[in-house]
Coordinates of C-alpha atoms and ligand atoms in Angstrom, one line a residue:
Chain A
M1 CA -27.3 -6.5 -14.1
M2 CA -27.0 -8.5 -10.9
L3 CA -23.8 -10.2 -12.2
F4 CA -22.0 -6.9 -11.9
R5 CA -22.8 -6.0 -8.3
R6 CA -20.1 -4.1 -6.4
R7 CA -17.8 -6.6 -4.7
S8 CA -14.1 -6.9 -3.9
D9 CA -11.8 -9.0 -6.0
L10 CA -10.5 -10.8 -2.9
P11 CA -12.9 -13.1 -1.1
L12 CA -12.1 -11.6 2.2
A13 CA -15.5 -12.0 3.7
G14 CA -15.0 -15.7 4.4
D15 CA -11.7 -15.2 6.3
A16 CA -11.3 -16.1 9.9
T17 CA -10.4 -12.4 10.4
S18 CA -14.0 -11.4 9.7
R19 CA -15.1 -13.4 12.7
F20 CA -12.7 -12.3 15.4
L21 CA -11.7 -8.8 14.4
P22 CA -15.1 -7.1 15.1
W23 CA -15.2 -8.7 18.5
L24 CA -11.8 -7.5 19.3
V25 CA -12.6 -4.0 18.1
A26 CA -15.8 -4.1 20.1
L27 CA -13.9 -4.9 23.3
M28 CA -11.3 -2.2 22.6
V29 CA -14.0 0.4 21.9
F30 CA -15.8 -0.6 25.0
L31 CA -12.7 -0.1 27.1
A32 CA -11.8 3.1 25.4
A33 CA -15.3 4.4 25.9
M34 CA -14.9 3.8 29.7
A35 CA -11.6 5.6 29.8
V36 CA -12.9 8.5 27.7
A37 CA -16.1 8.8 29.8
G38 CA -14.0 8.6 33.0
A39 CA -11.7 11.4 31.8
F40 CA -14.7 13.7 30.9
V41 CA -16.5 13.0 34.2
I42 CA -13.3 13.8 36.2
S43 CA -12.7 17.0 34.3
G44 CA -16.3 18.0 34.9
L45 CA -15.9 17.4 38.6
M46 CA -12.7 19.3 38.7
E47 CA -14.3 22.3 37.2
R48 CA -17.2 22.2 39.6
W49 CA -15.0 21.9 42.7
D50 CA -12.8 24.6 41.4
R51 CA -15.8 26.9 40.9
D52 CA -17.4 26.1 44.2
V53 CA -14.4 26.3 46.4
S54 CA -11.8 28.7 45.0
G55 CA -13.7 31.7 46.2
T56 CA -14.0 30.6 49.8
L57 CA -12.0 30.3 53.0
T58 CA -13.1 29.0 56.3
V59 CA -12.0 30.2 59.7
Q60 CA -12.3 27.9 62.6
V61 CA -12.5 29.2 66.2
I62 CA -11.9 26.8 69.1
P63 CA -14.4 27.6 71.9
A64 CA -13.0 29.2 75.0
G65 CA -13.1 27.4 78.3
G66 CA -13.7 28.8 81.8
D67 CA -16.7 30.3 83.5
H68 CA -18.1 32.6 80.8
A69 CA -17.2 30.2 78.0
E70 CA -20.1 31.2 75.8
A71 CA -19.5 34.9 75.9
A72 CA -15.7 34.5 75.5
T73 CA -16.3 32.4 72.4
E74 CA -18.6 34.9 71.0
E75 CA -16.0 37.6 71.6
R76 CA -13.3 35.5 69.8
V77 CA -15.6 35.0 66.8
R78 CA -16.3 38.8 66.7
V79 CA -12.6 39.6 66.7
A80 CA -11.9 37.0 64.1
V81 CA -14.6 38.4 61.8
E82 CA -13.1 41.9 62.2
V83 CA -9.6 40.7 61.4
M84 CA -10.8 39.0 58.3
R85 CA -12.9 42.0 57.1
K86 CA -9.8 44.1 57.1
V87 CA -7.9 41.7 54.7
P88 CA -7.9 43.2 51.2
G89 CA -9.6 41.0 48.7
V90 CA -12.1 39.7 51.1
L91 CA -15.7 40.3 49.9
A92 CA -17.8 38.9 52.7
V93 CA -17.4 37.4 56.1
K94 CA -20.2 35.5 57.8
A95 CA -20.0 33.7 61.1
F96 CA -22.2 30.7 61.6
D97 CA -24.0 31.1 65.0
K98 CA -24.2 28.2 67.3
K99 CA -27.6 27.1 65.9
R100 CA -26.3 27.1 62.3
T101 CA -23.2 25.1 63.4
L102 CA -25.4 22.6 65.1
A103 CA -27.5 22.3 62.0
L104 CA -24.4 21.6 59.9
L105 CA -23.3 18.9 62.2
E106 CA -26.7 17.3 62.7
P107 CA -26.3 14.7 60.0
W108 CA -23.2 13.3 61.8
L109 CA -23.9 13.9 65.5
G110 CA -27.7 14.1 65.8
N111 CA -29.4 16.8 67.8
T112 CA -29.4 15.8 71.4
D113 CA -29.0 17.9 74.5
M114 CA -25.5 16.5 74.9
V115 CA -24.5 17.8 71.6
Q116 CA -26.0 21.2 72.4
D117 CA -23.8 21.4 75.5
M118 CA -20.7 20.3 73.7
P119 CA -18.0 23.0 73.2
L120 CA -18.2 23.1 69.4
P121 CA -15.8 24.9 67.3
R122 CA -17.4 27.9 65.5
L123 CA -17.0 28.4 61.8
I124 CA -16.7 31.7 59.8
D125 CA -17.3 31.6 56.1
V126 CA -15.1 34.0 54.2
T127 CA -15.8 34.8 50.5
V128 CA -12.8 36.2 48.7
D129 CA -12.3 37.7 45.3
S130 CA -10.8 34.7 43.5
D131 CA -8.5 37.0 41.4
A132 CA -7.0 38.6 44.5
R133 CA -3.6 37.4 45.5
I134 CA -4.0 37.0 49.2
D135 CA -1.0 35.9 51.3
L136 CA -2.8 33.3 53.2
G137 CA 0.2 32.5 55.4
E138 CA 0.4 36.1 56.6
V139 CA -3.4 36.3 57.2
A140 CA -3.3 33.0 59.2
S141 CA -0.6 34.2 61.5
R142 CA -2.2 37.6 62.0
L143 CA -5.4 35.8 62.9
A144 CA -3.7 33.5 65.3
R145 CA -2.1 36.5 67.1
A146 CA -5.4 38.3 67.4
V147 CA -7.6 35.4 68.4
P148 CA -6.3 32.5 70.4
G149 CA -7.5 29.2 68.9
A150 CA -8.4 30.6 65.5
S151 CA -7.2 28.8 62.4
L152 CA -7.6 29.3 58.7
D153 CA -8.6 26.5 56.4
D154 CA -7.7 27.0 52.8
H155 CA -9.9 24.8 50.6
R156 CA -7.5 25.3 47.8
V157 CA -4.8 23.2 49.5
W158 CA -6.8 20.0 49.4
L159 CA -8.4 21.0 46.2
S160 CA -5.1 21.3 44.5
R161 CA -4.2 17.8 45.7
L162 CA -7.5 16.5 44.3
I163 CA -6.9 18.3 41.0
N164 CA -3.4 16.7 40.8
L165 CA -4.9 13.3 41.3
S166 CA -7.6 14.0 38.7
R167 CA -4.9 15.2 36.2
T168 CA -3.0 12.0 36.7
M169 CA -6.1 10.0 36.1
Q170 CA -6.8 11.9 32.9
W171 CA -3.4 11.1 31.6
L172 CA -3.9 7.5 32.6
A173 CA -7.0 7.5 30.5
V174 CA -5.0 8.9 27.5
V175 CA -2.4 6.2 28.0
V176 CA -5.1 3.6 28.1
V177 CA -6.7 4.8 24.9
V178 CA -3.3 4.9 23.2
L179 CA -2.5 1.4 24.3
I180 CA -5.9 0.2 23.1
G181 CA -5.1 1.7 19.7
A182 CA -1.7 0.0 19.6
V183 CA -3.3 -3.4 20.4
T184 CA -5.9 -2.9 17.8
S185 CA -3.3 -1.9 15.2
A186 CA -1.1 -4.9 16.0
T187 CA -4.0 -7.2 15.6
V188 CA -5.0 -5.7 12.2
V189 CA -1.4 -6.1 11.1
Y190 CA -1.4 -9.7 12.0
A191 CA -4.9 -10.3 10.5
T192 CA -3.9 -8.5 7.2
R193 CA -0.7 -10.5 6.9
T194 CA -2.6 -13.7 7.4
G195 CA -5.2 -12.7 4.8
M196 CA -2.4 -11.9 2.3
A197 CA -0.8 -15.3 2.9
V198 CA -4.2 -17.1 2.4
H199 CA -5.0 -15.2 -0.8
H200 CA -1.4 -15.2 -2.2
G201 CA -2.5 -16.8 -5.4
I202 CA -5.2 -14.2 -6.1
I203 CA -2.8 -11.3 -5.3
E204 CA -0.3 -12.7 -7.7
V205 CA -2.9 -12.9 -10.5
L206 CA -4.0 -9.3 -9.7
H207 CA -0.4 -8.2 -10.0
L208 CA 0.2 -10.0 -13.3
I209 CA -2.8 -8.4 -14.9
G210 CA -1.5 -5.0 -13.9
A211 CA -2.9 -4.1 -10.5
H212 CA -1.0 -1.5 -8.5
D213 CA -0.2 -2.3 -4.9
D214 CA -2.7 0.2 -3.8
Y215 CA -5.5 -1.5 -5.7
I216 CA -4.9 -4.5 -3.6
A217 CA -4.2 -2.6 -0.4
R218 CA -7.5 -0.7 -0.8
Q219 CA -9.5 -3.9 -0.8
F220 CA -7.9 -5.0 2.5
A221 CA -8.4 -1.5 3.9
D222 CA -12.1 -1.4 2.9
R223 CA -12.6 -4.7 4.6
A224 CA -10.8 -3.6 7.7
F225 CA -12.9 -0.5 7.8
S226 CA -16.2 -2.3 7.6
L227 CA -15.1 -4.8 10.2
G228 CA -13.9 -2.0 12.4
I229 CA -17.1 -0.1 12.1
A230 CA -19.2 -3.2 12.9
G231 CA -17.1 -3.9 15.9
G232 CA -16.9 -0.3 17.0
L233 CA -20.7 0.1 17.0
M234 CA -21.0 -3.1 18.9
G235 CA -18.5 -1.9 21.5
L236 CA -20.3 1.4 21.8
G237 CA -23.6 -0.4 22.0
L238 CA -22.3 -2.2 25.0
A239 CA -20.6 0.8 26.6
L240 CA -23.6 3.1 26.6
P241 CA -25.8 1.0 28.9
A242 CA -22.8 0.2 31.1
L243 CA -22.0 3.9 31.5
T244 CA -25.7 4.7 32.2
A245 CA -25.8 2.0 34.9
L246 CA -22.6 3.5 36.4
G247 CA -24.1 6.9 36.3
W248 CA -27.2 5.7 38.2
A249 CA -25.0 3.9 40.8
A250 CA -23.0 7.0 41.3
K251 CA -26.1 9.2 41.7
R252 CA -27.3 6.9 44.5
L253 CA -24.0 7.0 46.3
E254 CA -23.6 10.7 45.9
G255 CA -23.5 12.7 49.1
G256 CA -23.0 16.5 49.1
F257 CA -19.4 15.8 48.2
L258 CA -19.8 14.7 44.6
P259 CA -21.6 17.2 42.4
S260 CA -24.0 15.3 40.1
I261 CA -22.0 13.2 37.6
G262 CA -23.0 13.7 34.0
L263 CA -21.2 13.5 30.7
P264 CA -21.0 16.8 28.8
V265 CA -22.2 16.9 25.2
L266 CA -18.5 16.9 24.1
G267 CA -18.2 13.6 25.9
Y268 CA -21.0 12.1 23.9
V269 CA -19.5 13.4 20.7
A270 CA -16.1 11.8 21.7
L271 CA -17.8 8.5 22.4
A272 CA -19.7 8.6 19.1
L273 CA -16.4 9.2 17.3
L274 CA -14.7 6.1 18.9
P275 CA -16.1 3.5 16.4
L276 CA -15.1 5.8 13.5
L277 CA -11.6 6.3 15.0
A278 CA -11.2 2.5 15.5
A279 CA -12.4 1.8 11.9
G280 CA -10.1 4.5 10.5
L281 CA -7.2 3.1 12.4
A282 CA -7.9 -0.4 11.2
M283 CA -8.2 0.9 7.6
L284 CA -5.0 2.8 7.7
T285 CA -3.1 0.0 9.4
A286 CA -4.4 -2.6 6.8
R287 CA -3.4 -0.3 4.0
L288 CA 0.1 0.3 5.2
T289 CA 0.6 -3.4 6.1
V290 CA -0.3 -4.4 2.5
H291 CA 2.0 -1.8 1.0
G292 CA 4.8 -2.9 3.4
T293 CA 4.4 -6.6 2.6
L294 CA 4.0 -6.2 -1.1
A295 CA 7.1 -3.9 -1.3
R296 CA 9.1 -6.8 0.0
M297 CA 7.9 -9.1 -2.7
P298 CA 9.6 -9.3 -6.1
Chain O
M1 CA -3.6 0.2 -27.9
R2 CA -0.3 1.8 -29.0
H3 CA 0.6 1.4 -32.6
R4 CA 4.3 0.8 -32.9
P5 CA 6.0 0.5 -36.2
R6 CA 6.2 -3.1 -37.3
G7 CA 9.7 -4.6 -37.1
E8 CA 10.9 -2.7 -34.0
D9 CA 11.7 -5.2 -31.2
I10 CA 8.9 -5.5 -28.7
I11 CA 10.9 -7.9 -26.5
R12 CA 14.6 -8.8 -26.3
F13 CA 16.4 -11.4 -24.3
D14 CA 20.2 -11.2 -23.9
S15 CA 22.1 -14.2 -22.5
V16 CA 19.2 -14.8 -20.1
G17 CA 19.6 -17.6 -17.5
L18 CA 17.0 -18.9 -15.1
R19 CA 17.1 -21.3 -12.2
Y20 CA 14.5 -22.0 -9.6
G21 CA 16.0 -21.7 -6.1
L22 CA 19.2 -23.7 -6.0
G23 CA 18.2 -26.1 -8.8
P24 CA 19.9 -26.4 -12.2
E25 CA 19.6 -23.8 -14.9
V26 CA 16.3 -24.3 -16.6
L27 CA 17.2 -21.7 -19.2
Q28 CA 20.8 -21.0 -20.3
D29 CA 22.0 -18.2 -22.4
V30 CA 18.7 -17.5 -24.1
T31 CA 19.1 -14.7 -26.7
F32 CA 16.4 -13.7 -29.1
A33 CA 14.3 -10.7 -30.1
L34 CA 10.7 -10.5 -31.3
P35 CA 9.8 -7.8 -33.7
S36 CA 6.6 -5.9 -33.0
G37 CA 3.5 -7.3 -34.7
S38 CA 4.9 -10.8 -35.2
F39 CA 3.3 -14.1 -34.4
H40 CA 5.4 -16.9 -33.0
F41 CA 4.9 -20.4 -31.8
L42 CA 7.0 -21.7 -29.0
T43 CA 7.6 -25.4 -29.1
G44 CA 9.7 -27.9 -27.2
P45 CA 9.3 -31.1 -25.2
S46 CA 7.5 -31.2 -22.0
G47 CA 9.6 -29.7 -19.2
A48 CA 11.9 -27.9 -21.6
G49 CA 11.0 -24.5 -20.1
K50 CA 8.3 -23.0 -22.3
S51 CA 6.2 -21.9 -19.4
S52 CA 9.3 -20.6 -17.7
L53 CA 10.3 -18.5 -20.7
L54 CA 6.8 -17.0 -20.9
R55 CA 6.9 -16.3 -17.1
L56 CA 10.1 -14.2 -17.7
M57 CA 8.3 -12.4 -20.5
Y58 CA 5.2 -11.5 -18.5
L59 CA 7.4 -10.4 -15.6
G60 CA 6.2 -13.2 -13.3
L61 CA 9.8 -14.0 -12.7
R62 CA 13.1 -12.1 -12.9
P63 CA 16.0 -13.8 -14.7
T64 CA 18.9 -15.0 -12.6
R65 CA 21.2 -13.6 -15.1
G66 CA 21.2 -11.8 -18.4
R67 CA 19.0 -8.9 -19.7
V68 CA 15.4 -8.7 -20.5
V69 CA 14.2 -5.7 -22.4
L70 CA 10.5 -5.3 -22.8
F71 CA 8.8 -2.3 -24.6
D72 CA 12.3 -0.7 -24.7
R73 CA 12.6 -0.9 -20.9
D74 CA 15.4 -2.9 -19.2
I75 CA 13.5 -4.8 -16.6
A76 CA 16.4 -4.8 -14.2
N77 CA 16.3 -1.0 -14.0
T78 CA 12.5 -0.8 -13.7
K79 CA 11.0 0.3 -10.4
R80 CA 8.3 -1.8 -8.8
Y81 CA 5.7 0.9 -9.2
E82 CA 6.4 1.1 -13.0
L83 CA 5.7 -2.6 -13.5
P84 CA 1.9 -2.4 -13.6
A85 CA 1.9 -0.1 -16.6
L86 CA 4.1 -2.6 -18.5
R87 CA 2.0 -5.6 -17.4
R88 CA -1.2 -3.9 -18.6
R89 CA 0.3 -4.0 -22.1
I90 CA 0.6 -7.8 -21.8
G91 CA -2.2 -10.4 -22.0
V92 CA -1.4 -13.8 -20.5
V93 CA -3.2 -17.1 -20.9
F94 CA -1.7 -19.2 -18.1
Q95 CA -1.2 -22.9 -18.7
D96 CA -3.3 -23.6 -15.5
F97 CA -5.7 -20.7 -16.3
R98 CA -5.4 -19.1 -12.9
L99 CA -9.0 -18.0 -12.9
L100 CA -10.4 -16.6 -9.6
D101 CA -12.7 -19.3 -8.3
H102 CA -14.9 -17.0 -6.2
M103 CA -15.9 -14.9 -9.2
T104 CA -18.2 -15.4 -12.2
A105 CA -16.8 -15.9 -15.7
L106 CA -17.9 -12.3 -16.4
D107 CA -16.1 -10.8 -13.4
N108 CA -12.9 -12.8 -14.2
V109 CA -12.9 -11.4 -17.7
A110 CA -13.7 -7.9 -16.4
L111 CA -10.8 -8.0 -14.0
P112 CA -8.1 -6.5 -16.2
L113 CA -10.5 -3.6 -17.0
R114 CA -11.4 -3.0 -13.4
V115 CA -7.8 -2.9 -12.4
R116 CA -7.3 -0.2 -15.0
G117 CA -10.3 1.7 -13.6
V118 CA -12.4 1.3 -16.8
R119 CA -16.0 2.5 -16.3
E120 CA -18.6 -0.2 -15.5
S121 CA -20.7 0.8 -18.4
E122 CA -17.8 0.0 -20.8
I123 CA -17.2 -3.3 -19.0
R124 CA -20.9 -4.2 -19.3
K125 CA -20.8 -3.6 -23.0
H126 CA -17.5 -5.3 -24.0
V127 CA -17.2 -8.3 -21.6
P128 CA -20.4 -10.2 -22.5
E129 CA -19.7 -9.5 -26.2
L130 CA -16.3 -11.1 -26.0
L131 CA -17.5 -14.0 -23.9
S132 CA -20.2 -14.7 -26.5
W133 CA -17.6 -14.6 -29.2
V134 CA -15.7 -17.4 -27.5
G135 CA -18.9 -19.4 -27.2
L136 CA -19.7 -18.7 -23.5
A137 CA -22.8 -16.5 -23.9
D138 CA -24.7 -19.0 -21.7
H139 CA -22.1 -19.1 -19.0
L140 CA -21.6 -15.5 -18.1
G141 CA -22.6 -16.0 -14.4
A142 CA -20.9 -19.4 -14.0
R143 CA -18.1 -19.9 -11.5
P144 CA -15.0 -21.4 -12.9
S145 CA -15.4 -24.5 -10.8
T146 CA -18.6 -25.4 -12.7
L147 CA -17.0 -25.0 -16.1
S148 CA -15.3 -27.7 -18.2
G149 CA -11.5 -27.5 -18.9
G150 CA -12.2 -26.1 -22.4
Q151 CA -14.7 -23.5 -21.1
K152 CA -12.2 -22.3 -18.4
Q153 CA -9.6 -22.0 -21.1
R154 CA -11.8 -19.8 -23.2
V155 CA -12.5 -17.6 -20.1
A156 CA -8.8 -17.4 -19.6
I157 CA -8.3 -16.4 -23.2
A158 CA -11.0 -13.8 -23.0
R159 CA -9.4 -12.3 -19.9
A160 CA -6.0 -12.1 -21.7
V161 CA -7.4 -10.3 -24.7
I162 CA -10.0 -8.0 -23.2
G163 CA -7.5 -5.3 -22.6
R164 CA -6.3 -5.3 -26.2
P165 CA -2.7 -6.0 -25.2
D166 CA 0.4 -5.1 -27.2
L167 CA 1.8 -8.5 -26.4
L168 CA -0.2 -11.7 -26.0
L169 CA 1.5 -14.7 -24.3
A170 CA -0.6 -17.9 -24.5
D171 CA 0.6 -21.1 -22.8
E172 CA -1.1 -24.1 -24.4
P173 CA -4.2 -22.1 -25.2
T174 CA -5.8 -24.9 -27.2
G175 CA -4.8 -27.9 -25.0
N176 CA -8.3 -28.6 -23.7
V177 CA -10.6 -27.7 -26.7
D178 CA -11.7 -29.6 -29.8
D179 CA -10.3 -28.8 -33.2
H180 CA -13.2 -26.6 -34.1
I181 CA -12.8 -24.3 -31.1
A182 CA -9.0 -24.4 -31.4
M183 CA -9.4 -23.0 -34.9
R184 CA -11.8 -20.4 -33.7
L185 CA -9.4 -19.3 -31.0
M186 CA -6.5 -19.2 -33.4
Y187 CA -8.6 -17.0 -35.7
L188 CA -9.1 -14.7 -32.8
F189 CA -5.4 -14.5 -32.2
E190 CA -4.8 -13.8 -35.9
E191 CA -7.4 -11.0 -35.8
L192 CA -5.6 -9.5 -32.8
N193 CA -2.3 -9.9 -34.6
K194 CA -3.6 -8.0 -37.6
L195 CA -4.5 -5.2 -35.3
G196 CA -0.9 -5.0 -34.1
T197 CA -0.6 -7.3 -31.2
T198 CA 2.5 -9.4 -31.0
I199 CA 1.7 -13.0 -30.2
V200 CA 3.6 -15.9 -28.7
V201 CA 1.8 -19.2 -28.4
A202 CA 3.4 -22.1 -26.6
T203 CA 2.0 -25.4 -27.9
H204 CA 2.6 -29.1 -28.5
N205 CA 0.1 -29.1 -31.4
E206 CA 2.2 -29.6 -34.5
G207 CA -0.9 -29.3 -36.7
L208 CA -1.6 -25.9 -35.4
V209 CA 2.0 -24.8 -36.0
E210 CA 1.9 -26.1 -39.6
R211 CA -1.3 -24.3 -40.3
F212 CA -0.8 -20.9 -38.7
A213 CA 3.0 -20.4 -38.5
H214 CA 4.0 -17.3 -40.5
N215 CA 7.0 -16.2 -38.5
P216 CA 10.0 -18.3 -37.3
R217 CA 9.0 -20.5 -34.4
L218 CA 11.0 -20.5 -31.2
H219 CA 12.1 -24.0 -30.1
I220 CA 13.4 -24.8 -26.6
E221 CA 15.5 -27.8 -25.9
H222 CA 18.2 -28.4 -23.3
G223 CA 17.7 -24.9 -21.9
M224 CA 18.6 -23.3 -25.2
V225 CA 16.2 -21.4 -27.5
S226 CA 16.6 -21.7 -31.3
R227 CA 14.7 -20.2 -34.2
V228 CA 13.2 -22.6 -36.6
T229 CA 12.0 -21.4 -40.0
Ligands
ATP1 N1 8.1 -23.2 -9.7 C1 9.1 -24.1 -10.0 N2 10.0 -24.4 -9.1 C2 11.0 -25.3 -9.4 N3 11.1 -25.8 -10.6 C3 10.3 -25.5 -11.6 C4 9.2 -24.6 -11.3 N4 8.5 -24.4 -12.5 C5 9.1 -25.2 -13.4 N5 10.2 -25.8 -12.9 C6 11.1 -26.7 -13.6 O1 11.6 -26.0 -14.7 C7 11.6 -26.9 -15.8 C8 10.8 -26.3 -17.0 O2 9.5 -26.2 -16.6 P1 8.3 -25.5 -17.5 O3 7.1 -25.6 -16.8 O4 8.9 -24.2 -17.9 O5 8.3 -26.5 -18.8 P2 7.3 -26.5 -20.0 O6 8.2 -26.5 -21.2 O7 6.3 -25.5 -19.9 O8 6.6 -28.0 -19.9 P3 5.1 -28.4 -20.3 O9 5.2 -28.5 -21.8 O10 4.9 -29.7 -19.7 O11 4.2 -27.4 -19.9 C9 11.1 -28.2 -15.4 O12 12.2 -29.1 -15.2 C10 10.4 -27.9 -14.1 O13 10.6 -29.0 -13.2
MG2 MG1 4.3 -25.4 -19.6

C-alpha cells in the first residue's frame, strides 16, 4: 500500500539544512580530493626520482688550459675514470666525449662554432650499486687529489632535499584533509542541533510514545548520510574534471625534469572513497550530536 | 500486554508537588494510588491541574517534590534509557492531540508500533482495522490538518490504544465529538479495561461520569486531589 512507503518520522527533508549541507560537503570533498590527489602525485614523483637517481653519480672535470688543452683534458678524464673504476661498489663508469657533452647542452646553448670552441666541462656518468655504502666524501677527496679540477656530484644530496620538501607537502595534505573533516563535522553538529530545535515538538511526542534516543538519532543520522553522499558525489564530480585539466596542464609544462604525472590506481580508489567518508562522518556526527543533546534533556 | 493481578497498585503518588518554573505550586501534596485494572475519571475545574497530573503520570514531567511510583518503579531512581520501556506501557490521549502534521492518520497511529520495531505486515493489518473501528475508514491517508477536531481526537485515541497499553491516560477524549461517538469511544475504553488496562479519563462531562463511573473518581481542586465515591 502506498500509504505505508518507507519514510522518516521527522520531516527533515524540508529543513534549511537539506539545502546548504550538500553544497558544503561538495566543497569540502572537492578540496580534500585536491589534497589527496596532490599527495599521491608527489609520492609518485618521489619514487620515480629515487629510482632514477639513487644509482648514479656524476663526475665533472674542468677542462685544462694551456697549449695542449684538448689532450690534457682528455688525460684528466681518463685518470678520473680510472679512479672511479677502482671504487668498490661502482658498477660502470662512462665518460661523455665532447660530442656527447655538446649534444646534452644543445637545448640550452645551441650548436654554433663558438660553443664548439668553448672549454666545456666534461662529464663522467658513474653507476653505483645502490645498496653499497660508499663513503662519498672520501671518494671526492681522492678524486680531487688525483685529478685537478675534478669534482663529484651526488644527486642524492639534492634529491634528499626534494624528498624532505615532498614529505612536508604530504603532511600538509593530511592536515588539510583533517581540517576539512573537522569543519564538516562542526557544520553537521550545528545543523543537527538546529534541526532538533525546529522539530522539538515531534521529538517530544516520539519520546512520550516510547522511542529510544537512538530511534530519533538514527533518523537524523540517515538524513545526514544521504545529504553527505549527495554532496560528496557532487564534490567528486567537480574534482575529477579539475584534476584532469591540471594533469593536462602539467603534461604540457613538463620538461625532462618531471616524470609524467599520473594518479596511481590507489589514488583513484582514495578519491572514490571520499564521498563515502564524508557521508560516514556526517552520519556519525549527527548521531552523536542527537545523543548528546537528548541526554541533557529531562 | 502483561496481566497483573487486579488490585495491585499500578501507579502511586506520595506527597507529590509540582510547579512550573518559579510559579506557584500547581499541585500540592498529592497522594493517591490506582489499583491495576481500575477505571477512573479525573474531574475538576478548568486550570485545576488535570492535564498537569496526567503529565506526571505519563512521565512528561518530573515532580518538583514527592514520589511517583509507576509499575513498581520509583521514577526518581529510573535511568533515562529505562524510560522508553515504561512509556510503552502507557497510552496517552493528549488534550491537544499532538498528532504529527506531516504524516497521514495511518502513519500517526502506526507510530507507537514502529517505535517498538513491530513488523510492517502487522502494522498493515491492525492499524486500518482500528481506524475503521473509530469511524475513520475513509480517512486513512488524510493529514491531520485536513481532519475535523473530532476526527483528530479519534486518531489520537487510536494512537493511544494501538499498543494495548497497561495504563491509558486520556485528557478530555470526548471534548470534540457528539454524544454518539463519545459513547462509542467510552465503550472502546471499557473493552480495554475489561482486558486489563487501567484507565484514567480527565473530563468535564458530568453525564459521562454518571454513566460510566465504576470506581471512585479523582477530583482536583486548589492543588489537592481527593477521591469521590
Ligand atoms: N507549561 C506550563 N507552564 C506554566 N504553567 C502551566 C503550564 N501548563 C499548565 N500551567 C498552569 O498550571 C495550572 C494547571 O493547568 P492544567 O493544564 O493542568 O489544568 P487543567 O485542569 O488541565 O485545565 P483544563 O480543564 O482547562 O484543561 C494552570 O494554572 C496553568 O496555567
Ligand atoms: Mg487540561
